[in-house]
Amino acid sequence: VNGLAARFQTFANSEFFEPYFKANKVESLAQINHQFSAWQADYNQHQSLSGRYTLGKTAAEVLSVSRHLIGADND
């Protein structure tokens, strides 16, 4: 799990934070949080993943299809 979190942090840094800080003047932490939340929602809902098990699905689709594997069938 630590490796997965580290890879996501590196990815988020290179894809969101570095370009954001280069292009924008930051007024507050709330501004960054709002923009990061919007970026993360777009990433999870609209960007397809290419991987061994994701097969071009978005992150939200992968979680939806995989719910039965983690025993999360109780809503």
mmCIF file with all atom_site columns, N, CA and C in Angstrom:
data_model
loop_
_atom_site.group_PDB
_atom_site.id
_atom_site.type_symbol
_atom_site.label_atom_id
_atom_site.label_alt_id
_atom_site.label_comp_id
_atom_site.label_asym_id
_atom_site.label_entity_id
_atom_site.label_seq_id
_atom_site.pdbx_PDB_ins_code
_atom_site.Cartn_x
_atom_site.Cartn_y
_atom_site.Cartn_z
_atom_site.occupancy
_atom_site.B_iso_or_equiv
_atom_site.pdbx_formal_charge
_atom_site.auth_seq_id
_atom_site.auth_comp_id
_atom_site.auth_asym_id
_atom_site.auth_atom_id
_atom_site.pdbx_PDB_model_num
ATOM 1   N N  . VAL A 1 1  ? 0.831   -1.192 0.000   1.00 0.00 ? 1  VAL A N  1
ATOM 2   C CA . VAL A 1 1  ? 0.000   0.000  0.000   1.00 0.00 ? 1  VAL A CA 1
ATOM 3   C C  . VAL A 1 1  ? 0.873   1.252  0.000   1.00 0.00 ? 1  VAL A C  1
ATOM 4   N N  . ASN A 1 2  ? 1.975   1.237  0.729   1.00 0.00 ? 2  ASN A N  1
ATOM 5   C CA . ASN A 1 2  ? 2.845   2.407  0.761   1.00 0.00 ? 2  ASN A CA 1
ATOM 6   C C  . ASN A 1 2  ? 3.402   2.735  -0.621  1.00 0.00 ? 2  ASN A C  1
ATOM 7   N N  . GLY A 1 3  ? 3.741   1.707  -1.396  1.00 0.00 ? 3  GLY A N  1
ATOM 8   C CA . GLY A 1 3  ? 4.251   1.919  -2.741  1.00 0.00 ? 3  GLY A CA 1
ATOM 9   C C  . GLY A 1 3  ? 3.201   2.540  -3.643  1.00 0.00 ? 3  GLY A C  1
ATOM 10  N N  . LEU A 1 4  ? 1.972   2.087  -3.515  1.00 0.00 ? 4  LEU A N  1
ATOM 11  C CA . LEU A 1 4  ? 0.874   2.647  -4.299  1.00 0.00 ? 4  LEU A CA 1
ATOM 12  C C  . LEU A 1 4  ? 0.654   4.102  -3.943  1.00 0.00 ? 4  LEU A C  1
ATOM 13  N N  . ALA A 1 5  ? 0.677   4.418  -2.664  1.00 0.00 ? 5  ALA A N  1
ATOM 14  C CA . ALA A 1 5  ? 0.495   5.808  -2.230  1.00 0.00 ? 5  ALA A CA 1
ATOM 15  C C  . ALA A 1 5  ? 1.653   6.676  -2.714  1.00 0.00 ? 5  ALA A C  1
ATOM 16  N N  . ALA A 1 6  ? 2.857   6.161  -2.649  1.00 0.00 ? 6  ALA A N  1
ATOM 17  C CA . ALA A 1 6  ? 4.022   6.924  -3.103  1.00 0.00 ? 6  ALA A CA 1
ATOM 18  C C  . ALA A 1 6  ? 3.948   7.188  -4.600  1.00 0.00 ? 6  ALA A C  1
ATOM 19  N N  . ARG A 1 7  ? 3.519   6.203  -5.380  1.00 0.00 ? 7  ARG A N  1
ATOM 20  C CA . ARG A 1 7  ? 3.386   6.403  -6.831  1.00 0.00 ? 7  ARG A CA 1
ATOM 21  C C  . ARG A 1 7  ? 2.312   7.438  -7.136  1.00 0.00 ? 7  ARG A C  1
ATOM 22  N N  . PHE A 1 8  ? 1.194   7.405  -6.412  1.00 0.00 ? 8  PHE A N  1
ATOM 23  C CA . PHE A 1 8  ? 0.157   8.404  -6.648  1.00 0.00 ? 8  PHE A CA 1
ATOM 24  C C  . PHE A 1 8  ? 0.646   9.798  -6.262  1.00 0.00 ? 8  PHE A C  1
ATOM 25  N N  . GLN A 1 9  ? 1.363   9.908  -5.158  1.00 0.00 ? 9  GLN A N  1
ATOM 26  C CA . GLN A 1 9  ? 1.883   11.216 -4.751  1.00 0.00 ? 9  GLN A CA 1
ATOM 27  C C  . GLN A 1 9  ? 2.850   11.775 -5.798  1.00 0.00 ? 9  GLN A C  1
ATOM 28  N N  . THR A 1 10 ? 3.695   10.924 -6.336  1.00 0.00 ? 10 THR A N  1
ATOM 29  C CA . THR A 1 10 ? 4.613   11.363 -7.391  1.00 0.00 ? 10 THR A CA 1
ATOM 30  C C  . THR A 1 10 ? 3.839   11.781 -8.632  1.00 0.00 ? 10 THR A C  1
ATOM 31  N N  . PHE A 1 11 ? 2.835   10.997 -8.994  1.00 0.00 ? 11 PHE A N  1
ATOM 32  C CA . PHE A 1 11 ? 2.005   11.305 -10.157 1.00 0.00 ? 11 PHE A CA 1
ATOM 33  C C  . PHE A 1 11 ? 1.256   12.624 -9.953  1.00 0.00 ? 11 PHE A C  1
ATOM 34  N N  . ALA A 1 12 ? 0.622   12.792 -8.809  1.00 0.00 ? 12 ALA A N  1
ATOM 35  C CA . ALA A 1 12 ? -0.131  14.020 -8.534  1.00 0.00 ? 12 ALA A CA 1
ATOM 36  C C  . ALA A 1 12 ? 0.799   15.228 -8.523  1.00 0.00 ? 12 ALA A C  1
ATOM 37  N N  . ASN A 1 13 ? 2.002   15.051 -8.004  1.00 0.00 ? 13 ASN A N  1
ATOM 38  C CA . ASN A 1 13 ? 2.959   16.152 -7.988  1.00 0.00 ? 13 ASN A CA 1
ATOM 39  C C  . ASN A 1 13 ? 3.328   16.570 -9.408  1.00 0.00 ? 13 ASN A C  1
ATOM 40  N N  . SER A 1 14 ? 3.635   15.606 -10.259 1.00 0.00 ? 14 SER A N  1
ATOM 41  C CA . SER A 1 14 ? 4.073   15.946 -11.613 1.00 0.00 ? 14 SER A CA 1
ATOM 42  C C  . SER A 1 14 ? 2.915   16.380 -12.515 1.00 0.00 ? 14 SER A C  1
ATOM 43  N N  . GLU A 1 15 ? 1.724   15.845 -12.295 1.00 0.00 ? 15 GLU A N  1
ATOM 44  C CA . GLU A 1 15 ? 0.588   16.157 -13.167 1.00 0.00 ? 15 GLU A CA 1
ATOM 45  C C  . GLU A 1 15 ? -0.266  17.334 -12.693 1.00 0.00 ? 15 GLU A C  1
ATOM 46  N N  . PHE A 1 16 ? -0.283  17.588 -11.392 1.00 0.00 ? 16 PHE A N  1
ATOM 47  C CA . PHE A 1 16 ? -1.119  18.687 -10.895 1.00 0.00 ? 16 PHE A CA 1
ATOM 48  C C  . PHE A 1 16 ? -0.301  19.789 -10.224 1.00 0.00 ? 16 PHE A C  1
ATOM 49  N N  . PHE A 1 17 ? 0.408   19.455 -9.154  1.00 0.00 ? 17 PHE A N  1
ATOM 50  C CA . PHE A 1 17 ? 1.024   20.486 -8.328  1.00 0.00 ? 17 PHE A CA 1
ATOM 51  C C  . PHE A 1 17 ? 2.089   21.302 -9.050  1.00 0.00 ? 17 PHE A C  1
ATOM 52  N N  . GLU A 1 18 ? 3.044   20.646 -9.718  1.00 0.00 ? 18 GLU A N  1
ATOM 53  C CA . GLU A 1 18 ? 4.083   21.407 -10.413 1.00 0.00 ? 18 GLU A CA 1
ATOM 54  C C  . GLU A 1 18 ? 3.507   22.346 -11.462 1.00 0.00 ? 18 GLU A C  1
ATOM 55  N N  . PRO A 1 19 ? 2.645   21.856 -12.377 1.00 0.00 ? 19 PRO A N  1
ATOM 56  C CA . PRO A 1 19 ? 2.072   22.787 -13.362 1.00 0.00 ? 19 PRO A CA 1
ATOM 57  C C  . PRO A 1 19 ? 1.203   23.867 -12.723 1.00 0.00 ? 19 PRO A C  1
ATOM 58  N N  . TYR A 1 20 ? 0.477   23.512 -11.670 1.00 0.00 ? 20 TYR A N  1
ATOM 59  C CA . TYR A 1 20 ? -0.401  24.486 -11.023 1.00 0.00 ? 20 TYR A CA 1
ATOM 60  C C  . TYR A 1 20 ? 0.409   25.614 -10.390 1.00 0.00 ? 20 TYR A C  1
ATOM 61  N N  . PHE A 1 21 ? 1.465   25.254 -9.669  1.00 0.00 ? 21 PHE A N  1
ATOM 62  C CA . PHE A 1 21 ? 2.280   26.280 -9.011  1.00 0.00 ? 21 PHE A CA 1
ATOM 63  C C  . PHE A 1 21 ? 3.041   27.147 -10.015 1.00 0.00 ? 21 PHE A C  1
ATOM 64  N N  . LYS A 1 22 ? 3.380   26.595 -11.169 1.00 0.00 ? 22 LYS A N  1
ATOM 65  C CA . LYS A 1 22 ? 4.068   27.372 -12.197 1.00 0.00 ? 22 LYS A CA 1
ATOM 66  C C  . LYS A 1 22 ? 3.121   28.366 -12.870 1.00 0.00 ? 22 LYS A C  1
ATOM 67  N N  . ALA A 1 23 ? 1.845   27.999 -12.992 1.00 0.00 ? 23 ALA A N  1
ATOM 68  C CA . ALA A 1 23 ? 0.901   28.812 -13.756 1.00 0.00 ? 23 ALA A CA 1
ATOM 69  C C  . ALA A 1 23 ? 0.015   29.718 -12.913 1.00 0.00 ? 23 ALA A C  1
ATOM 70  N N  . ASN A 1 24 ? -0.030  29.526 -11.601 1.00 0.00 ? 24 ASN A N  1
ATOM 71  C CA . ASN A 1 24 ? -0.980  30.258 -10.769 1.00 0.00 ? 24 ASN A CA 1
ATOM 72  C C  . ASN A 1 24 ? -0.313  30.878 -9.546  1.00 0.00 ? 24 ASN A C  1
ATOM 73  N N  . LYS A 1 25 ? -0.841  32.006 -9.158  1.00 0.00 ? 25 LYS A N  1
ATOM 74  C CA . LYS A 1 25 ? -0.448  32.614 -7.894  1.00 0.00 ? 25 LYS A CA 1
ATOM 75  C C  . LYS A 1 25 ? -1.381  32.047 -6.822  1.00 0.00 ? 25 LYS A C  1
ATOM 76  N N  . VAL A 1 26 ? -0.818  31.487 -5.787  1.00 0.00 ? 26 VAL A N  1
ATOM 77  C CA . VAL A 1 26 ? -1.621  30.843 -4.752  1.00 0.00 ? 26 VAL A CA 1
ATOM 78  C C  . VAL A 1 26 ? -1.961  31.860 -3.671  1.00 0.00 ? 26 VAL A C  1
ATOM 79  N N  . GLU A 1 27 ? -3.249  32.033 -3.457  1.00 0.00 ? 27 GLU A N  1
ATOM 80  C CA . GLU A 1 27 ? -3.734  32.984 -2.448  1.00 0.00 ? 27 GLU A CA 1
ATOM 81  C C  . GLU A 1 27 ? -4.007  32.311 -1.108  1.00 0.00 ? 27 GLU A C  1
ATOM 82  N N  . SER A 1 28 ? -4.408  31.028 -1.157  1.00 0.00 ? 28 SER A N  1
ATOM 83  C CA . SER A 1 28 ? -4.744  30.344 0.096   1.00 0.00 ? 28 SER A CA 1
ATOM 84  C C  . SER A 1 28 ? -4.666  28.838 -0.085  1.00 0.00 ? 28 SER A C  1
ATOM 85  N N  . LEU A 1 29 ? -4.590  28.137 1.015   1.00 0.00 ? 29 LEU A N  1
ATOM 86  C CA . LEU A 1 29 ? -4.609  26.682 0.996   1.00 0.00 ? 29 LEU A CA 1
ATOM 87  C C  . LEU A 1 29 ? -5.953  26.171 0.489   1.00 0.00 ? 29 LEU A C  1
ATOM 88  N N  . ALA A 1 30 ? -7.027  26.875 0.812   1.00 0.00 ? 30 ALA A N  1
ATOM 89  C CA . ALA A 1 30 ? -8.363  26.487 0.346   1.00 0.00 ? 30 ALA A CA 1
ATOM 90  C C  . ALA A 1 30 ? -8.435  26.507 -1.180  1.00 0.00 ? 30 ALA A C  1
ATOM 91  N N  . GLN A 1 31 ? -7.779  27.458 -1.802  1.00 0.00 ? 31 GLN A N  1
ATOM 92  C CA . GLN A 1 31 ? -7.748  27.543 -3.265  1.00 0.00 ? 31 GLN A CA 1
ATOM 93  C C  . GLN A 1 31 ? -7.076  26.303 -3.851  1.00 0.00 ? 31 GLN A C  1
ATOM 94  N N  . ILE A 1 32 ? -5.943  25.912 -3.284  1.00 0.00 ? 32 ILE A N  1
ATOM 95  C CA . ILE A 1 32 ? -5.242  24.722 -3.764  1.00 0.00 ? 32 ILE A CA 1
ATOM 96  C C  . ILE A 1 32 ? -6.096  23.482 -3.547  1.00 0.00 ? 32 ILE A C  1
ATOM 97  N N  . ASN A 1 33 ? -6.699  23.361 -2.372  1.00 0.00 ? 33 ASN A N  1
ATOM 98  C CA . ASN A 1 33 ? -7.546  22.197 -2.079  1.00 0.00 ? 33 ASN A CA 1
ATOM 99  C C  . ASN A 1 33 ? -8.703  22.090 -3.048  1.00 0.00 ? 33 ASN A C  1
ATOM 100 N N  . HIS A 1 34 ? -9.331  23.215 -3.360  1.00 0.00 ? 34 HIS A N  1
ATOM 101 C CA . HIS A 1 34 ? -10.462 23.217 -4.291  1.00 0.00 ? 34 HIS A CA 1
ATOM 102 C C  . HIS A 1 34 ? -10.012 22.765 -5.686  1.00 0.00 ? 34 HIS A C  1
ATOM 103 N N  . GLN A 1 35 ? -8.910  23.311 -6.169  1.00 0.00 ? 35 GLN A N  1
ATOM 104 C CA . GLN A 1 35 ? -8.404  22.961 -7.498  1.00 0.00 ? 35 GLN A CA 1
ATOM 105 C C  . GLN A 1 35 ? -7.935  21.509 -7.545  1.00 0.00 ? 35 GLN A C  1
ATOM 106 N N  . PHE A 1 36 ? -7.290  21.042 -6.479  1.00 0.00 ? 36 PHE A N  1
ATOM 107 C CA . PHE A 1 36 ? -6.841  19.651 -6.440  1.00 0.00 ? 36 PHE A CA 1
ATOM 108 C C  . PHE A 1 36 ? -8.029  18.697 -6.412  1.00 0.00 ? 36 PHE A C  1
ATOM 109 N N  . SER A 1 37 ? -9.071  19.033 -5.669  1.00 0.00 ? 37 SER A N  1
ATOM 110 C CA . SER A 1 37 ? -10.276 18.201 -5.633  1.00 0.00 ? 37 SER A CA 1
ATOM 111 C C  . SER A 1 37 ? -10.911 18.101 -7.014  1.00 0.00 ? 37 SER A C  1
ATOM 112 N N  . ALA A 1 38 ? -10.952 19.226 -7.729  1.00 0.00 ? 38 ALA A N  1
ATOM 113 C CA . ALA A 1 38 ? -11.508 19.221 -9.083  1.00 0.00 ? 38 ALA A CA 1
ATOM 114 C C  . ALA A 1 38 ? -10.646 18.362 -10.010 1.00 0.00 ? 38 ALA A C  1
ATOM 115 N N  . TRP A 1 39 ? -9.329  18.481 -9.908  1.00 0.00 ? 39 TRP A N  1
ATOM 116 C CA . TRP A 1 39 ? -8.424  17.677 -10.728 1.00 0.00 ? 39 TRP A CA 1
ATOM 117 C C  . TRP A 1 39 ? -8.585  16.191 -10.409 1.00 0.00 ? 39 TRP A C  1
ATOM 118 N N  . GLN A 1 40 ? -8.681  15.875 -9.118  1.00 0.00 ? 40 GLN A N  1
ATOM 119 C CA . GLN A 1 40 ? -8.809  14.480 -8.697  1.00 0.00 ? 40 GLN A CA 1
ATOM 120 C C  . GLN A 1 40 ? -10.128 13.875 -9.173  1.00 0.00 ? 40 GLN A C  1
ATOM 121 N N  . ALA A 1 41 ? -11.208 14.634 -9.099  1.00 0.00 ? 41 ALA A N  1
ATOM 122 C CA . ALA A 1 41 ? -12.500 14.149 -9.588  1.00 0.00 ? 41 ALA A CA 1
ATOM 123 C C  . ALA A 1 41 ? -12.435 13.885 -11.088 1.00 0.00 ? 41 ALA A C  1
ATOM 124 N N  . ASP A 1 42 ? -11.809 14.796 -11.831 1.00 0.00 ? 42 ASP A N  1
ATOM 125 C CA . ASP A 1 42 ? -11.660 14.593 -13.268 1.00 0.00 ? 42 ASP A CA 1
ATOM 126 C C  . ASP A 1 42 ? -10.829 13.354 -13.547 1.00 0.00 ? 42 ASP A C  1
ATOM 127 N N  . TYR A 1 43 ? -9.744  13.195 -12.822 1.00 0.00 ? 43 TYR A N  1
ATOM 128 C CA . TYR A 1 43 ? -8.880  12.020 -12.999 1.00 0.00 ? 43 TYR A CA 1
ATOM 129 C C  . TYR A 1 43 ? -9.656  10.728 -12.721 1.00 0.00 ? 43 TYR A C  1
ATOM 130 N N  . ASN A 1 44 ? -10.390 10.680 -11.623 1.00 0.00 ? 44 ASN A N  1
ATOM 131 C CA . ASN A 1 44 ? -11.104 9.465  -11.242 1.00 0.00 ? 44 ASN A CA 1
ATOM 132 C C  . ASN A 1 44 ? -12.272 9.139  -12.165 1.00 0.00 ? 44 ASN A C  1
ATOM 133 N N  . GLN A 1 45 ? -12.946 10.153 -12.684 1.00 0.00 ? 45 GLN A N  1
ATOM 134 C CA . GLN A 1 45 ? -14.159 9.937  -13.467 1.00 0.00 ? 45 GLN A CA 1
ATOM 135 C C  . GLN A 1 45 ? -13.938 9.895  -14.978 1.00 0.00 ? 45 GLN A C  1
ATOM 136 N N  . HIS A 1 46 ? -12.885 10.545 -15.489 1.00 0.00 ? 46 HIS A N  1
ATOM 137 C CA . HIS A 1 46 ? -12.782 10.719 -16.938 1.00 0.00 ? 46 HIS A CA 1
ATOM 138 C C  . HIS A 1 46 ? -11.507 10.207 -17.590 1.00 0.00 ? 46 HIS A C  1
ATOM 139 N N  . GLN A 1 47 ? -10.448 10.021 -16.850 1.00 0.00 ? 47 GLN A N  1
ATOM 140 C CA . GLN A 1 47 ? -9.194  9.586  -17.460 1.00 0.00 ? 47 GLN A CA 1
ATOM 141 C C  . GLN A 1 47 ? -9.049  8.078  -17.362 1.00 0.00 ? 47 GLN A C  1
ATOM 142 N N  . SER A 1 48 ? -8.939  7.435  -18.508 1.00 0.00 ? 48 SER A N  1
ATOM 143 C CA . SER A 1 48 ? -8.815  5.982  -18.502 1.00 0.00 ? 48 SER A CA 1
ATOM 144 C C  . SER A 1 48 ? -7.408  5.572  -18.088 1.00 0.00 ? 48 SER A C  1
ATOM 145 N N  . LEU A 1 49 ? -7.328  4.422  -17.451 1.00 0.00 ? 49 LEU A N  1
ATOM 146 C CA . LEU A 1 49 ? -6.066  3.897  -16.945 1.00 0.00 ? 49 LEU A CA 1
ATOM 147 C C  . LEU A 1 49 ? -5.623  2.742  -17.835 1.00 0.00 ? 49 LEU A C  1
ATOM 148 N N  . SER A 1 50 ? -4.355  2.694  -18.132 1.00 0.00 ? 50 SER A N  1
ATOM 149 C CA . SER A 1 50 ? -3.842  1.559  -18.897 1.00 0.00 ? 50 SER A CA 1
ATOM 150 C C  . SER A 1 50 ? -2.982  0.735  -17.961 1.00 0.00 ? 50 SER A C  1
ATOM 151 N N  . GLY A 1 51 ? -3.454  -0.423 -17.657 1.00 0.00 ? 51 GLY A N  1
ATOM 152 C CA . GLY A 1 51 ? -2.721  -1.285 -16.742 1.00 0.00 ? 51 GLY A CA 1
ATOM 153 C C  . GLY A 1 51 ? -3.146  -2.724 -16.910 1.00 0.00 ? 51 GLY A C  1
ATOM 154 N N  . ARG A 1 52 ? -2.509  -3.558 -16.160 1.00 0.00 ? 52 ARG A N  1
ATOM 155 C CA . ARG A 1 52 ? -2.746  -4.993 -16.261 1.00 0.00 ? 52 ARG A CA 1
ATOM 156 C C  . ARG A 1 52 ? -4.200  -5.358 -15.963 1.00 0.00 ? 52 ARG A C  1
ATOM 157 N N  . TYR A 1 53 ? -4.801  -4.708 -14.982 1.00 0.00 ? 53 TYR A N  1
ATOM 158 C CA . TYR A 1 53 ? -6.154  -5.061 -14.575 1.00 0.00 ? 53 TYR A CA 1
ATOM 159 C C  . TYR A 1 53 ? -7.192  -3.998 -14.911 1.00 0.00 ? 53 TYR A C  1
ATOM 160 N N  . THR A 1 54 ? -6.751  -2.809 -15.272 1.00 0.00 ? 54 THR A N  1
ATOM 161 C CA . THR A 1 54 ? -7.707  -1.723 -15.505 1.00 0.00 ? 54 THR A CA 1
ATOM 162 C C  . THR A 1 54 ? -8.283  -1.747 -16.908 1.00 0.00 ? 54 THR A C  1
ATOM 163 N N  . LEU A 1 55 ? -7.517  -2.183 -17.885 1.00 0.00 ? 55 LEU A N  1
ATOM 164 C CA . LEU A 1 55 ? -7.987  -2.388 -19.257 1.00 0.00 ? 55 LEU A CA 1
ATOM 165 C C  . LEU A 1 55 ? -8.723  -1.182 -19.835 1.00 0.00 ? 55 LEU A C  1
ATOM 166 N N  . GLY A 1 56 ? -8.194  0.006  -19.633 1.00 0.00 ? 56 GLY A N  1
ATOM 167 C CA . GLY A 1 56 ? -8.774  1.203  -20.214 1.00 0.00 ? 56 GLY A CA 1
ATOM 168 C C  . GLY A 1 56 ? -9.956  1.794  -19.476 1.00 0.00 ? 56 GLY A C  1
ATOM 169 N N  . LYS A 1 57 ? -10.259 1.269  -18.299 1.00 0.00 ? 57 LYS A N  1
ATOM 170 C CA . LYS A 1 57 ? -11.368 1.812  -17.501 1.00 0.00 ? 57 LYS A CA 1
ATOM 171 C C  . LYS A 1 57 ? -10.866 3.002  -16.686 1.00 0.00 ? 57 LYS A C  1
ATOM 172 N N  . THR A 1 58 ? -11.798 3.827  -16.230 1.00 0.00 ? 58 THR A N  1
ATOM 173 C CA . THR A 1 58 ? -11.438 4.908  -15.321 1.00 0.00 ? 58 THR A CA 1
ATOM 174 C C  . THR A 1 58 ? -11.280 4.327  -13.914 1.00 0.00 ? 58 THR A C  1
ATOM 175 N N  . ALA A 1 59 ? -10.684 5.105  -13.018 1.00 0.00 ? 59 ALA A N  1
ATOM 176 C CA . ALA A 1 59 ? -10.508 4.641  -11.638 1.00 0.00 ? 59 ALA A CA 1
ATOM 177 C C  . ALA A 1 59 ? -11.860 4.341  -10.991 1.00 0.00 ? 59 ALA A C  1
ATOM 178 N N  . ALA A 1 60 ? -12.862 5.172  -11.244 1.00 0.00 ? 60 ALA A N  1
ATOM 179 C CA . ALA A 1 60 ? -14.193 4.950  -10.674 1.00 0.00 ? 60 ALA A CA 1
ATOM 180 C C  . ALA A 1 60 ? -14.814 3.658  -11.212 1.00 0.00 ? 60 ALA A C  1
ATOM 181 N N  . GLU A 1 61 ? -14.613 3.374  -12.484 1.00 0.00 ? 61 GLU A N  1
ATOM 182 C CA . GLU A 1 61 ? -15.145 2.135  -13.065 1.00 0.00 ? 61 GLU A CA 1
ATOM 183 C C  . GLU A 1 61 ? -14.458 0.911  -12.473 1.00 0.00 ? 61 GLU A C  1
ATOM 184 N N  . VAL A 1 62 ? -13.160 0.994  -12.282 1.00 0.00 ? 62 VAL A N  1
ATOM 185 C CA . VAL A 1 62 ? -12.417 -0.131 -11.695 1.00 0.00 ? 62 VAL A CA 1
ATOM 186 C C  . VAL A 1 62 ? -12.934 -0.421 -10.293 1.00 0.00 ? 62 VAL A C  1
ATOM 187 N N  . LEU A 1 63 ? -13.129 0.616  -9.486  1.00 0.00 ? 63 LEU A N  1
ATOM 188 C CA . LEU A 1 63 ? -13.644 0.407  -8.130  1.00 0.00 ? 63 LEU A CA 1
ATOM 189 C C  . LEU A 1 63 ? -15.059 -0.153 -8.150  1.00 0.00 ? 63 LEU A C  1
ATOM 190 N N  . SER A 1 64 ? -15.880 0.332  -9.050  1.00 0.00 ? 64 SER A N  1
ATOM 191 C CA . SER A 1 64 ? -17.256 -0.145 -9.138  1.00 0.00 ? 64 SER A CA 1
ATOM 192 C C  . SER A 1 64 ? -17.309 -1.622 -9.517  1.00 0.00 ? 64 SER A C  1
ATOM 193 N N  . VAL A 1 65 ? -16.516 -2.008 -10.486 1.00 0.00 ? 65 VAL A N  1
ATOM 194 C CA . VAL A 1 65 ? -16.496 -3.393 -10.943 1.00 0.00 ? 65 VAL A CA 1
ATOM 195 C C  . VAL A 1 65 ? -15.879 -4.321 -9.900  1.00 0.00 ? 65 VAL A C  1
ATOM 196 N N  . SER A 1 66 ? -14.968 -3.796 -9.076  1.00 0.00 ? 66 SER A N  1
ATOM 197 C CA . SER A 1 66 ? -14.214 -4.618 -8.128  1.00 0.00 ? 66 SER A CA 1
ATOM 198 C C  . SER A 1 66 ? -14.807 -4.664 -6.723  1.00 0.00 ? 66 SER A C  1
ATOM 199 N N  . ARG A 1 67 ? -15.922 -4.019 -6.501  1.00 0.00 ? 67 ARG A N  1
ATOM 200 C CA . ARG A 1 67 ? -16.491 -3.961 -5.146  1.00 0.00 ? 67 ARG A CA 1
ATOM 201 C C  . ARG A 1 67 ? -16.689 -5.335 -4.526  1.00 0.00 ? 67 ARG A C  1
ATOM 202 N N  . HIS A 1 68 ? -17.106 -6.307 -5.324  1.00 0.00 ? 68 HIS A N  1
ATOM 203 C CA . HIS A 1 68 ? -17.360 -7.648 -4.788  1.00 0.00 ? 68 HIS A CA 1
ATOM 204 C C  . HIS A 1 68 ? -16.084 -8.305 -4.269  1.00 0.00 ? 68 HIS A C  1
ATOM 205 N N  . LEU A 1 69 ? -14.924 -7.905 -4.764  1.00 0.00 ? 69 LEU A N  1
ATOM 206 C CA . LEU A 1 69 ? -13.665 -8.496 -4.334  1.00 0.00 ? 69 LEU A CA 1
ATOM 207 C C  . LEU A 1 69 ? -13.263 -8.090 -2.925  1.00 0.00 ? 69 LEU A C  1
ATOM 208 N N  . ILE A 1 70 ? -13.724 -6.915 -2.482  1.00 0.00 ? 70 ILE A N  1
ATOM 209 C CA . ILE A 1 70 ? -13.355 -6.440 -1.157  1.00 0.00 ? 70 ILE A CA 1
ATOM 210 C C  . ILE A 1 70 ? -14.492 -6.611 -0.145  1.00 0.00 ? 70 ILE A C  1
ATOM 211 N N  . GLY A 1 71 ? -15.570 -7.221 -0.557  1.00 0.00 ? 71 GLY A N  1
ATOM 212 C CA . GLY A 1 71 ? -16.683 -7.450 0.347   1.00 0.00 ? 71 GLY A CA 1
ATOM 213 C C  . GLY A 1 71 ? -17.472 -6.201 0.632   1.00 0.00 ? 71 GLY A C  1
ATOM 214 N N  . ALA A 1 72 ? -17.464 -5.264 -0.290  1.00 0.00 ? 72 ALA A N  1
ATOM 215 C CA . ALA A 1 72 ? -18.173 -3.989 -0.098  1.00 0.00 ? 72 ALA A CA 1
ATOM 216 C C  . ALA A 1 72 ? -19.541 -4.017 -0.765  1.00 0.00 ? 72 ALA A C  1
ATOM 217 N N  . ASP A 1 73 ? -20.205 -5.161 -0.718  1.00 0.00 ? 73 ASP A N  1
ATOM 218 C CA . ASP A 1 73 ? -21.507 -5.242 -1.358  1.00 0.00 ? 73 ASP A CA 1
ATOM 219 C C  . ASP A 1 73 ? -22.620 -4.699 -0.459  1.00 0.00 ? 73 ASP A C  1
ATOM 220 N N  . ASN A 1 74 ? -22.294 -4.296 0.748   1.00 0.00 ? 74 ASN A N  1
ATOM 221 C CA . ASN A 1 74 ? -23.267 -3.660 1.635   1.00 0.00 ? 74 ASN A CA 1
ATOM 222 C C  . ASN A 1 74 ? -23.218 -2.162 1.420   1.00 0.00 ? 74 ASN A C  1
ATOM 223 N N  . ASP A 1 75 ? -24.307 -1.556 1.013   1.00 0.00 ? 75 ASP A N  1
ATOM 224 C CA . ASP A 1 75 ? -24.333 -0.109 0.781   1.00 0.00 ? 75 ASP A CA 1
ATOM 225 C C  . ASP A 1 75 ? -24.751 0.632  1.998   1.00 0.00 ? 75 ASP A C  1
#
